[in-house]
Short mmCIF file of C-alpha atoms and ligand atoms in Angstrom, two decimals:
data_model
loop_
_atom_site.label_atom_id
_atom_site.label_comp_id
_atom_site.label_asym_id
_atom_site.label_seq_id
_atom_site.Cartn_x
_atom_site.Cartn_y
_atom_site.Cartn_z
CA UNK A 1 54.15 54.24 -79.11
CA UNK A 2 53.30 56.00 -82.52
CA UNK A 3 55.17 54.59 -85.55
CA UNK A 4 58.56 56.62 -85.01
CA UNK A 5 58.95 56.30 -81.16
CA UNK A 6 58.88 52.33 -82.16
CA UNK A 7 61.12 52.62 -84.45
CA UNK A 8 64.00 53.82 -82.17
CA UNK A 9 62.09 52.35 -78.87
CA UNK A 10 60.07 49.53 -79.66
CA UNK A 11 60.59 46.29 -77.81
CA UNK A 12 62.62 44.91 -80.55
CA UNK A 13 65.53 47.32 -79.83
CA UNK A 14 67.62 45.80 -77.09
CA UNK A 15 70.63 47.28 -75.40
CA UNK A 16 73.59 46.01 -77.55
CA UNK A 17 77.41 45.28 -75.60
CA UNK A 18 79.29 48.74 -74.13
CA UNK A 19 75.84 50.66 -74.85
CA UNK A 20 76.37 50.84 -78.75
CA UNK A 21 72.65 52.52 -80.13
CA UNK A 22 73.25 50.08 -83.20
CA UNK A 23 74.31 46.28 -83.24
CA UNK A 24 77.41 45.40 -84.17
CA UNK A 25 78.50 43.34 -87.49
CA UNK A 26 78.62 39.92 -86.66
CA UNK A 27 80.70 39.50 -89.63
CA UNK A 28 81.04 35.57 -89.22
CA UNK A 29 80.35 32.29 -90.68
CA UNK A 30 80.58 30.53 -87.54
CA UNK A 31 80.75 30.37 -83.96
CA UNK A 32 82.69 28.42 -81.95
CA UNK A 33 82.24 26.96 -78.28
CA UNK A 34 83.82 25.20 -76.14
CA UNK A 35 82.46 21.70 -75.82
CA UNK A 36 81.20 19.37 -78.27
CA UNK A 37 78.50 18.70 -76.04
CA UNK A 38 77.65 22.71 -76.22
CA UNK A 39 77.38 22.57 -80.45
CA UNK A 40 75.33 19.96 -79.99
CA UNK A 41 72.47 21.67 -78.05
CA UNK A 42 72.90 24.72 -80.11
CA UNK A 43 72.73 23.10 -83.14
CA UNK A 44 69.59 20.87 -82.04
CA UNK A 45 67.76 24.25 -80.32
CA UNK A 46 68.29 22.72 -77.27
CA UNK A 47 70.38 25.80 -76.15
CA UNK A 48 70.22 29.40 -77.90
CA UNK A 49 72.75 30.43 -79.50
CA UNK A 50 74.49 30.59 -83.04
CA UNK A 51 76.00 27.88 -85.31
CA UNK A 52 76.55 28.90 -88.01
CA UNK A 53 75.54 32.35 -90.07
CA UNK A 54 73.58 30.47 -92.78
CA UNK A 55 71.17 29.35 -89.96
CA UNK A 56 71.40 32.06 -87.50
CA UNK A 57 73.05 35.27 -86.83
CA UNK A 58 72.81 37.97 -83.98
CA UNK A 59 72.96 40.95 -86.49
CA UNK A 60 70.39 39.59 -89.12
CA UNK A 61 68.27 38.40 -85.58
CA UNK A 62 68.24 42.06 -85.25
CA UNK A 63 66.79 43.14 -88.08
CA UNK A 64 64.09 40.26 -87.99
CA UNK A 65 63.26 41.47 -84.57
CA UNK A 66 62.70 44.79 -85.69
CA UNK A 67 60.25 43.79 -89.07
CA UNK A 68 58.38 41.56 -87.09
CA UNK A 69 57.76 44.35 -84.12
CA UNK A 70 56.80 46.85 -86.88
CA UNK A 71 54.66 44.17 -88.91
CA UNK A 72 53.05 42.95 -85.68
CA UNK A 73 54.17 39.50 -86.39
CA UNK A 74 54.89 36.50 -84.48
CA UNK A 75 58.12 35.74 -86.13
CA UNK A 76 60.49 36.92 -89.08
CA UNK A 77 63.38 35.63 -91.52
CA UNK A 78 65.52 37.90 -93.38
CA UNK A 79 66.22 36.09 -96.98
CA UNK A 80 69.38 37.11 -99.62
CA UNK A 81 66.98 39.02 -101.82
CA UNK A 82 63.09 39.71 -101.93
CA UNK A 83 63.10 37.11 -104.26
CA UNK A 84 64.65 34.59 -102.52
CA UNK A 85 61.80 35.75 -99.98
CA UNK A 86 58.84 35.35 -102.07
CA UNK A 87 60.58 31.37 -103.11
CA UNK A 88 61.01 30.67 -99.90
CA UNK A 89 57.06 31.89 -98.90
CA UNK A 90 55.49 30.20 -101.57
CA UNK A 91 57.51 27.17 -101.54
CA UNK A 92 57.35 26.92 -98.05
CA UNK A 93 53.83 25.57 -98.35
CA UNK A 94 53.47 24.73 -102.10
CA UNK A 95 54.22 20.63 -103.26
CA UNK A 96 53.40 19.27 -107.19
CA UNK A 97 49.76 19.83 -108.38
CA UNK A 98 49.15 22.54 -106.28
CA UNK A 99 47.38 26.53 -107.49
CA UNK A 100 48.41 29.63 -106.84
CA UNK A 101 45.89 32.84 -107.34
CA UNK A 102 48.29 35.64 -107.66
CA UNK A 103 47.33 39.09 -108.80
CA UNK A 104 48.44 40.65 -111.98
CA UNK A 105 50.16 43.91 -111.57
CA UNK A 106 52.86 42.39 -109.59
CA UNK A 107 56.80 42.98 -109.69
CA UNK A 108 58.04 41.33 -113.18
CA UNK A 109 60.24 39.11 -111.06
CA UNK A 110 57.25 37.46 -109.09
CA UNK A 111 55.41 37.10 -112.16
CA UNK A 112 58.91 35.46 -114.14
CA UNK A 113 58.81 33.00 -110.80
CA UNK A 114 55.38 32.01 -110.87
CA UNK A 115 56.23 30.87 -114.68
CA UNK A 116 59.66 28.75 -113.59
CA UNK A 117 57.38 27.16 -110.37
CA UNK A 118 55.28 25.68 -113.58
CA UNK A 119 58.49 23.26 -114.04
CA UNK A 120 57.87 21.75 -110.35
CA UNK A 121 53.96 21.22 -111.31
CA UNK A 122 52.63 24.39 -109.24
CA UNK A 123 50.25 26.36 -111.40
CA UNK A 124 49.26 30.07 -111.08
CA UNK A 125 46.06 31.77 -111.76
CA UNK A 126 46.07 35.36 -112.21
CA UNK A 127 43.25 37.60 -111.45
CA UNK A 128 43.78 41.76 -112.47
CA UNK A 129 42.96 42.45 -108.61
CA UNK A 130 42.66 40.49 -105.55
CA UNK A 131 39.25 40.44 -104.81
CA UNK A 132 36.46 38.22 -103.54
CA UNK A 133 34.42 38.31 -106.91
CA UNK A 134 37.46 37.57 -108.73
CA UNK A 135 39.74 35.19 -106.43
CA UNK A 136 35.94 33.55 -105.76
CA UNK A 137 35.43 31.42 -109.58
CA UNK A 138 39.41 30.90 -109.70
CA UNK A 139 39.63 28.64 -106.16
CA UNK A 140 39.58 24.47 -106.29
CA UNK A 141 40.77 21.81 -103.99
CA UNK A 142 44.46 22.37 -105.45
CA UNK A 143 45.00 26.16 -104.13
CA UNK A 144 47.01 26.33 -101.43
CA UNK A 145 47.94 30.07 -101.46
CA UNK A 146 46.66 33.71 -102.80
CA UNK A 147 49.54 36.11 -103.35
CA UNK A 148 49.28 39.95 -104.05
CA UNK A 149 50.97 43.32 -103.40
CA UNK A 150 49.61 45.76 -101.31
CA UNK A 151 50.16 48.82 -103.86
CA UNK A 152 51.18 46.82 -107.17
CA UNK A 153 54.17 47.60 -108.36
CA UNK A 154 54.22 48.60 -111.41
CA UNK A 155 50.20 48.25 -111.11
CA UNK A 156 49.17 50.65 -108.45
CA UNK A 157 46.46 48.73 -107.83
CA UNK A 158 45.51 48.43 -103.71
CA UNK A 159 43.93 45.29 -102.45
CA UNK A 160 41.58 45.51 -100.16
CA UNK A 161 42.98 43.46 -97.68
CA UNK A 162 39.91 42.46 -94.69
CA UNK A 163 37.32 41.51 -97.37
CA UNK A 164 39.90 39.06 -99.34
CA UNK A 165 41.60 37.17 -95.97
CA UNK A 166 38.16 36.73 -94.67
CA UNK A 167 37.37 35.07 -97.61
CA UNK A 168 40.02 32.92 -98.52
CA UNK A 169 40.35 31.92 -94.69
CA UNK A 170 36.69 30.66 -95.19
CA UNK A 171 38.35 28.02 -97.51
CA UNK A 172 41.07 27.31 -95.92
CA UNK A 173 43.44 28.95 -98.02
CA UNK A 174 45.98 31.92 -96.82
CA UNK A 175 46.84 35.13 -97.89
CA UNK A 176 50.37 36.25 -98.92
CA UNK A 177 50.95 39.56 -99.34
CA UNK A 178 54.23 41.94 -100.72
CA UNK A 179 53.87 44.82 -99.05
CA UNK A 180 57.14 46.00 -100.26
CA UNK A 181 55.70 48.79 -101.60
CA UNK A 182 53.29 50.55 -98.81
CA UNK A 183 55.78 49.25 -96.36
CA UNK A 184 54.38 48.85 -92.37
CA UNK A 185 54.36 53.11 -92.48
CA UNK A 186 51.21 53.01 -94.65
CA UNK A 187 49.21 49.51 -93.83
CA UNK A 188 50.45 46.38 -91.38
CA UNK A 189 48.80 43.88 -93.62
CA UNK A 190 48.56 41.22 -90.74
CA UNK A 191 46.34 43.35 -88.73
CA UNK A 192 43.63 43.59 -91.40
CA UNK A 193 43.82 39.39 -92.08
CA UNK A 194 46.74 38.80 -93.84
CA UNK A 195 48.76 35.66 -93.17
CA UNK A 196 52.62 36.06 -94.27
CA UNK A 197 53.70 39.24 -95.29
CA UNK A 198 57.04 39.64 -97.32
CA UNK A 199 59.37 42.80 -98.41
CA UNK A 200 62.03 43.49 -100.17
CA UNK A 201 64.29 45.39 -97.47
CA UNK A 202 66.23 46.73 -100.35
CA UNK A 203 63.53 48.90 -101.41
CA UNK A 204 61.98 51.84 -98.23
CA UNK A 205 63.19 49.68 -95.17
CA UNK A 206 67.09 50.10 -96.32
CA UNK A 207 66.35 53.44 -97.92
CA UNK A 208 69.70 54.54 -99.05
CA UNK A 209 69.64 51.87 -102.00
CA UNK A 210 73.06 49.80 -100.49
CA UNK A 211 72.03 46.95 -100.03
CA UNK A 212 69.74 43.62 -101.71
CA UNK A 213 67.65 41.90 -99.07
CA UNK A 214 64.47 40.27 -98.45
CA UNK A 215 62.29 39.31 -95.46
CA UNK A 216 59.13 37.27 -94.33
CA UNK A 217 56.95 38.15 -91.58
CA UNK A 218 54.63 35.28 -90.28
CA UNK A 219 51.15 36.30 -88.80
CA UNK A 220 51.28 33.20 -86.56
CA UNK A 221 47.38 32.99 -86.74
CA UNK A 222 46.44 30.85 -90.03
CA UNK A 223 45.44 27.50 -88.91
CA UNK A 224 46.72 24.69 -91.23
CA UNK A 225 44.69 22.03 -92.00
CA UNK A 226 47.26 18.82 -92.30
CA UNK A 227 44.72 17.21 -95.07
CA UNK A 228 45.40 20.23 -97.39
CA UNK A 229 48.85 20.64 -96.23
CA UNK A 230 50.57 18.01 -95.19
CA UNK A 231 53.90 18.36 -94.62
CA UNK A 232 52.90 21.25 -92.29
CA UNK A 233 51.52 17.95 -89.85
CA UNK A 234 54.83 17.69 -87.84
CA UNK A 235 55.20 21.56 -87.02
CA UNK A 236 51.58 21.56 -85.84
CA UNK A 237 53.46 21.16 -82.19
CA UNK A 238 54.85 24.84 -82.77
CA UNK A 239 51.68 26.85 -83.02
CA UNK A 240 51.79 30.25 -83.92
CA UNK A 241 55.01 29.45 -84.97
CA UNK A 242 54.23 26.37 -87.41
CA UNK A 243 55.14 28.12 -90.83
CA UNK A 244 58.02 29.96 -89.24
CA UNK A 245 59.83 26.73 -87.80
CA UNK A 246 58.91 24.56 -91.19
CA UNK A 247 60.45 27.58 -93.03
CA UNK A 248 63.60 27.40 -90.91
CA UNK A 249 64.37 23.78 -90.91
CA UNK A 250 63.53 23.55 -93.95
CA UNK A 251 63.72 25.48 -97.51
CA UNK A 252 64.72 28.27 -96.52
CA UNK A 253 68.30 27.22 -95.06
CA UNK A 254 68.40 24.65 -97.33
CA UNK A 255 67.77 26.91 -100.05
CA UNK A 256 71.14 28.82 -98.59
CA UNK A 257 69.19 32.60 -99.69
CA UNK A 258 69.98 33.82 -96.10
CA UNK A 259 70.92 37.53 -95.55
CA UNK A 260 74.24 38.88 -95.34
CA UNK A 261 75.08 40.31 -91.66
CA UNK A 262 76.30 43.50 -93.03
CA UNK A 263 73.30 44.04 -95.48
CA UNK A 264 71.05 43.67 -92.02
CA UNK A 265 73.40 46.06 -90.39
CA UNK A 266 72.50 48.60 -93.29
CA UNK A 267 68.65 47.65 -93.46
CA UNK A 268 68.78 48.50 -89.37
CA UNK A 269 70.23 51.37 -89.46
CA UNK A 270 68.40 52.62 -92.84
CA UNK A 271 65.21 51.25 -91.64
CA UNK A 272 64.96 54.10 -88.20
CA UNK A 273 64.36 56.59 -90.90
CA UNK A 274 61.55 54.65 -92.78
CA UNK A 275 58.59 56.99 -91.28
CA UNK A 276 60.34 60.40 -91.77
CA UNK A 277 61.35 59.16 -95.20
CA UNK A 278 57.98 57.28 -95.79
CA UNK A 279 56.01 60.63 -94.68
CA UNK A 280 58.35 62.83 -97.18
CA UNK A 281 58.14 60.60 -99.94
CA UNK A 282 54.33 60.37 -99.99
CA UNK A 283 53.80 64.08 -99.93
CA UNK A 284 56.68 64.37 -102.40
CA UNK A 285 54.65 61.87 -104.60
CA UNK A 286 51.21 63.32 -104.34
CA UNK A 287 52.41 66.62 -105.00
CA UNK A 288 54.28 65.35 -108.17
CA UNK A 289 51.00 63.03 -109.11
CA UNK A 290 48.81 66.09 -108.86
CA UNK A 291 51.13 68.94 -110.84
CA UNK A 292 52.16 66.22 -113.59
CA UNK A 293 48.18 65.24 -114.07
CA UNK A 294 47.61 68.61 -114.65
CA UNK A 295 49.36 68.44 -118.87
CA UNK A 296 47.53 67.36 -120.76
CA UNK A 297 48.33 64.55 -123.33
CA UNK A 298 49.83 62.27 -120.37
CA UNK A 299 47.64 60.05 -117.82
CA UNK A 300 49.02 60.08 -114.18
CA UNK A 301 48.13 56.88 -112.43
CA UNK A 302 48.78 57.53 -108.64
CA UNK A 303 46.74 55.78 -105.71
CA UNK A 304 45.63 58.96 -103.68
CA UNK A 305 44.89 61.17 -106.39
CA UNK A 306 41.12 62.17 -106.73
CA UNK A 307 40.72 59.96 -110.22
CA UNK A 308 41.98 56.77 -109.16
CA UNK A 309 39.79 54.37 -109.12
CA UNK A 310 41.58 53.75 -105.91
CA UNK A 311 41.42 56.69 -103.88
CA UNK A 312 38.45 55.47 -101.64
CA UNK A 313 40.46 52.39 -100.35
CA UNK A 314 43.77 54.33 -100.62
CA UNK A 315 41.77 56.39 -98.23
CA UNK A 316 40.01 53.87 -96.00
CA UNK A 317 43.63 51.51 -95.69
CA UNK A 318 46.63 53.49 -96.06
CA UNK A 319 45.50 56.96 -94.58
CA UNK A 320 45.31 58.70 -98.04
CA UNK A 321 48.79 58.14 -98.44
CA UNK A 322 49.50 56.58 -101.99
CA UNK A 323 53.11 55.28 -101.54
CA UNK A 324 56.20 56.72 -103.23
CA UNK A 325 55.32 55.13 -106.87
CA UNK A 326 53.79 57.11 -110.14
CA UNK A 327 53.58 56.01 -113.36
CA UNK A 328 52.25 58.14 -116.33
CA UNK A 329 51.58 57.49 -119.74
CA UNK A 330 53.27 59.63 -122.25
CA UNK A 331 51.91 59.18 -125.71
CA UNK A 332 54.78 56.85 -127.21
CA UNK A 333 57.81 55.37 -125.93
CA UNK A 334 59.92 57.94 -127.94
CA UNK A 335 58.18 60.82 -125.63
CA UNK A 336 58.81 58.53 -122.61
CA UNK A 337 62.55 58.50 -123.70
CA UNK A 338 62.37 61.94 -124.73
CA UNK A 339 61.31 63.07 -121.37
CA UNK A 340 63.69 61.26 -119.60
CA UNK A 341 66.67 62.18 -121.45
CA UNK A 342 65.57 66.11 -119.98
CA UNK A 343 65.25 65.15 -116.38
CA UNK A 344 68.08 66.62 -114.54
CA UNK A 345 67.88 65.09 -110.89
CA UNK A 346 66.01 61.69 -111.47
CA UNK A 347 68.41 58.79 -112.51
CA UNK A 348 67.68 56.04 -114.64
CA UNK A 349 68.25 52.85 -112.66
CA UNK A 350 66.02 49.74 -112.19
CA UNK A 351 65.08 50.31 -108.17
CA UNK A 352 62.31 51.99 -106.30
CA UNK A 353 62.45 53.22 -102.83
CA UNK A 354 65.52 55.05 -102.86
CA UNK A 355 66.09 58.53 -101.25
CA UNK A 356 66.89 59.71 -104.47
CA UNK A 357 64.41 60.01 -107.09
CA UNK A 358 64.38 57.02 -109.80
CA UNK A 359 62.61 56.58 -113.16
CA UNK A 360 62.25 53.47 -115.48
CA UNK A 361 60.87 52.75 -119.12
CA UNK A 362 59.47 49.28 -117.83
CA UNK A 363 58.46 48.00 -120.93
CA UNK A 364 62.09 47.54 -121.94
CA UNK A 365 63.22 46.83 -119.09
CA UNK A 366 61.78 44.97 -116.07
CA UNK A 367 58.47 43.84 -118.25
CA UNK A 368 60.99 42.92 -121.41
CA UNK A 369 60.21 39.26 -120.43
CA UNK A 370 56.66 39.15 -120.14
CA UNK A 371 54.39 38.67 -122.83
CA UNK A 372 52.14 42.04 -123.99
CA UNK A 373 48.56 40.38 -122.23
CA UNK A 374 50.83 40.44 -118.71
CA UNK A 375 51.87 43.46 -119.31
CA UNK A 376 48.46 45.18 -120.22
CA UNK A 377 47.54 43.58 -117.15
CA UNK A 378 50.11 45.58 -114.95
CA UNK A 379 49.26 48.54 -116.01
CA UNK A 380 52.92 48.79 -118.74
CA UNK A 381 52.31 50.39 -122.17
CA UNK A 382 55.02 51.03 -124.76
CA UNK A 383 54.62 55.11 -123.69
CA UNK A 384 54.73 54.36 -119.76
CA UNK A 385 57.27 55.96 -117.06
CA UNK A 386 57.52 54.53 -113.43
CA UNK A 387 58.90 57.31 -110.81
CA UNK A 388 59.80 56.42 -108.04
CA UNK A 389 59.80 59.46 -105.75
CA UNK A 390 62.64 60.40 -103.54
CA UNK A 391 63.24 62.78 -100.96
CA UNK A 392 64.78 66.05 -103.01
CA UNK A 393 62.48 69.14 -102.37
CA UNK A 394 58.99 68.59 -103.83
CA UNK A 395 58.90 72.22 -105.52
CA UNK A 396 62.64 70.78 -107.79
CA UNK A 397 61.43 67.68 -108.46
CA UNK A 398 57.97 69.45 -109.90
CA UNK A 399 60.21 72.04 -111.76
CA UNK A 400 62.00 69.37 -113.16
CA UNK A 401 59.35 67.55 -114.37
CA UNK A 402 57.07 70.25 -115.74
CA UNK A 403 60.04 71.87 -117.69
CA UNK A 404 61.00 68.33 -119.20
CA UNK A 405 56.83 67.47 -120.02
CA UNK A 406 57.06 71.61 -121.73
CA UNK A 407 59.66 70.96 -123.31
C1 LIG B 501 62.02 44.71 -105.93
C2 LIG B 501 60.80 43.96 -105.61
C3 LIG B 501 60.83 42.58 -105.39
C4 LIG B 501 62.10 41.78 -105.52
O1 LIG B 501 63.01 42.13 -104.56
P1 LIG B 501 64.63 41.98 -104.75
O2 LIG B 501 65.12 42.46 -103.44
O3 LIG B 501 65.00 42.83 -105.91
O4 LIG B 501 64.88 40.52 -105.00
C5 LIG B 501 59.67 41.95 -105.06
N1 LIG B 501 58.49 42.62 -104.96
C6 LIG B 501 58.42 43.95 -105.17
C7 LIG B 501 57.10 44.64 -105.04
C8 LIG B 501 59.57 44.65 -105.51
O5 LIG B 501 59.47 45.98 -105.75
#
C-alpha cells in the first residue's frame, strides 16, 4: 500500500462497533467491570483491557495504532502536548549527570526545556546541525541521547539521518528525532536509523489546527546497554518493547501528560488527509519559496529550493519535497511587520501546520526567551518571517505575497 491507501487501509484501521469508518469517543475516565478479581488483571496487564483513561484508552489506542503503522514503529504513546512528548522521551532515559547533544535550530520550546532539565543535573550540548563531524568531539561517557528535528523548525536545517544513527549507535548512544515537521509523508525517520521518533499531532497529523497533542513512536531496535542505562535493566525482558513499557509504567503516566480522547478523535480523523494535505502544502510552499526569492532585498530560506545548502539531502531523503515551512529575511523587523500588516489571507498566530496559511515574527515571539547566540543559531534575525504554508490556491497566496513585498 502507497502512503494514502494506508492511511484509510492500513492494518492499524480496525472495524469499529455497528461498522462506524471512525472510532467512537471514549469520552471516559474510567471503566468499570464486574469483579474485583477482573480490575485486578486489567490493572496488572494480566488481561487487556482499560482502567482508567490516564493509563489507557480505546480512542487514543487508536490513534497510537495509526502513528506507529505510518512511522513503522513497534509501539506508540500519544502525550497531552508535543511537549509533554519530548519530556517524557528524554526523561524516559535521562537520570542526574547525564548529556544531551541536541541540535540548534530546534522549536524554542525544546530549546527552553533543555535549559529547565539543567535544574535536575542533565546537561545539553548543542551542535548547529546533527552531524557526525560535529556530534563526533561533543560525545563522553555521560551522553545518553542525541536529539534533532528532521526539518528544523524555525531552522530549516535537514539532518541527514543514516550517517548520524550509524554513528551514534557505534557508541551506544540513540537517536531522537522530531519529525514534527516533515511528518511520515516526507521521511519515516526509523527506517533510515532513527531510534524514537516524536511529533506534535497538533501540527500536519491534526491538520485543521483543533486540537494540542503529542506522540512518541519507538523503533523497538536500539539495544540498551544496562551499564549506561540502568534503570532500563528490568524492562530488558520486553524487547523491542523495552523503552515503550519503561515509558508506560513509568514517567509518562506518572507524569499525568496523557492525551485527551477527543483530541485523538480529531488527530484520527484529521490525520486521513495528511498526504493530500502534505502533497498540497509542499507544492504550495515551493511555489511560494521560488516566486518570493525572486525580490530582491529579502533572502528566502526553503529546503528544496536550488540555493539551499540543503537541496541535495532535501533531495536524496524527503523526495525534493521541502515541508510546508519558509522563512525569509526582510531587511528589518519594521519591514517584517510592515509586510505582514498587508497580507490579506495569512493570519498571525503562533502554529504551523494548519490548512490555513500562518505567519510569525519569531523573534518576538516564540524566540523572545532565548538569548541572541541561540537565536543566530536557528536561523531568527530581528527582520525574519516564518510562513507556514496552507492549502489556499498557490497562484492567491503568491499574489498576496508579491503585492504585500511591492508594496
Ligand atoms: C510545536 C512544536 C513542538 C511542541 O509541540 P506542542 O504540541 O505545541 O507542545 C515541538 N516540536 C516542534 C518541531 C514543533 O513545531
Amino acid at each position: 500500500m502507497d502512503f494514502n491507501t494506508r492511511l484509510l487501509h492500513g492494518s492499524a484501521v480496525k472495524k469499529y462497533p455497528e461498522g462506524a469508518t471512525v472510532p467512537a469517543v471514549a469520552q471516559v475516565s474510567a471503566f468499570a467491570y464486574d469483579t474485583p478479581e477482573q480490575l485486578e488483571k486489567v490493572f496488572n496487564n494480566r488481561a487487556p483491557g482499560y482502567a482508567y483513561s490516564r493509563i489507557g484508552n480505546p480512542t487514543v489506542d487508536a490513534f497510537e495504532q495509526r502513528i506507529c503503522e505510518l512511522e513503522g514503529g513497534t509501539a506508540a504513546v500519544a502525550c497531552s502536548s508535543g511537549m509533554a512528548a519530548i519530556t517524557a522521551a528524554l526523561m524516559n532515559i535521562l537520570q542526574e549527570g547525564d548529556e544531551v547533544i541536541a541540535g540548534s535550530g530546534l522549536f524554542g520550546g525544546t530549546i527552553d526545556l533543555f535549559g529547565d532539565l539543567e535544574s535536575f543535573g542533565i546537561k545539553t550540548k548543542f551542535v548547529n546541525h546533527i552531524t557526525v563531524e560535529e556530534i563526533a568531539p561533543l560525545i563522553t561517557e555521560k551522553t545518553k541521547a542525541v536529539f534533532g528535528e528532521v526539518i528544523g523548525n524555525p531552522g530549516l536545517d535537514v539532518a541527514d539521518i543514516r550517517p548520524a544513527a550509524d554513528f551514534v549507535h557505534e557508541r551506544g548512544i540513540p537517536l531522537l528525532l522530531d519529525s514534527t515537521t516533515a511528518t511520515p509523508y516526507l521521511v519515516q525517520p526509523l527506517q533510515l536509523g532513527a531510534d524514537i521518533v516524536i511529533h506534535s499531532s497538533s501540527k500536519y497529523i491534526n491538520g485543521g489546527g483543533n486540537a494540542i497533542s503529542g506522540v512518541i513512536v519507538d523503533g523497538g531496535s536500539f539495544l540498551w546497554d544496562v551499564e549506561k542505562y540502568p534503570r532500563m535493566a528490568e524492562y530488558q525482558k520486553f524487547g523491542a518493547f523495552a523503552y515503550t513499557a519503561k515509558l508506560r509504567s513509568g514517567i509518562w503516566r506518572n507524569m499525568g501528560g496523557c492525551l485527551a480522547p477527543v483530541n485523538a478523535f480529531l488527530n484520527i480523523v484529521g490525520m486521513e488527509t495528511l498526504g493530500l494535505r502534505m502533497e498540497r502544502i509542499c507544492s504550495n510552499a515551493h511555489k511560494l519559496a521560488g516566486a518570493l526569492s525572486q525580490f530582491e532585498g529579502v533572502t528566502v530560506n526553503y529546503p528544496a529550493l536550488p540555493d539551499s545548502p540543503y537541496k541535495e539531502i532535501t533531495d536524496r531523503q524527503l523526495g525534493g519535497r521541502g515541508g510546508g515551512i519558509i522563512t525569509m529575511r526582510t531587511g528589518s523587523k519594521e519591514k517584517a511587520y510592515r509586510l505582514m500588516n498587508r497580507l490579506k489571507y495569512a493570519c498571525n498566530a503562533t502554529n504551523i501546520g494548519d490548512i490555513r496559511t500562518l505567519v510569525i515574527h519569531p523573534a518576538s515571539t516564540i524566540y523572545a526567551h532565548s538569548t541572541p547566540e541561540r537565536r543566530q543559531a536557528a536561523g531568527v534575525y530581528e527582520d525574519t518571517v516564518r510562513i507556514s504554508v496552507g492549502i489556499e490556491d498557490a497562484n492567491d497566496l503568491i499574489c498576496d505575497f508579491t503585492e504585500a513585498l511591492r508594496a
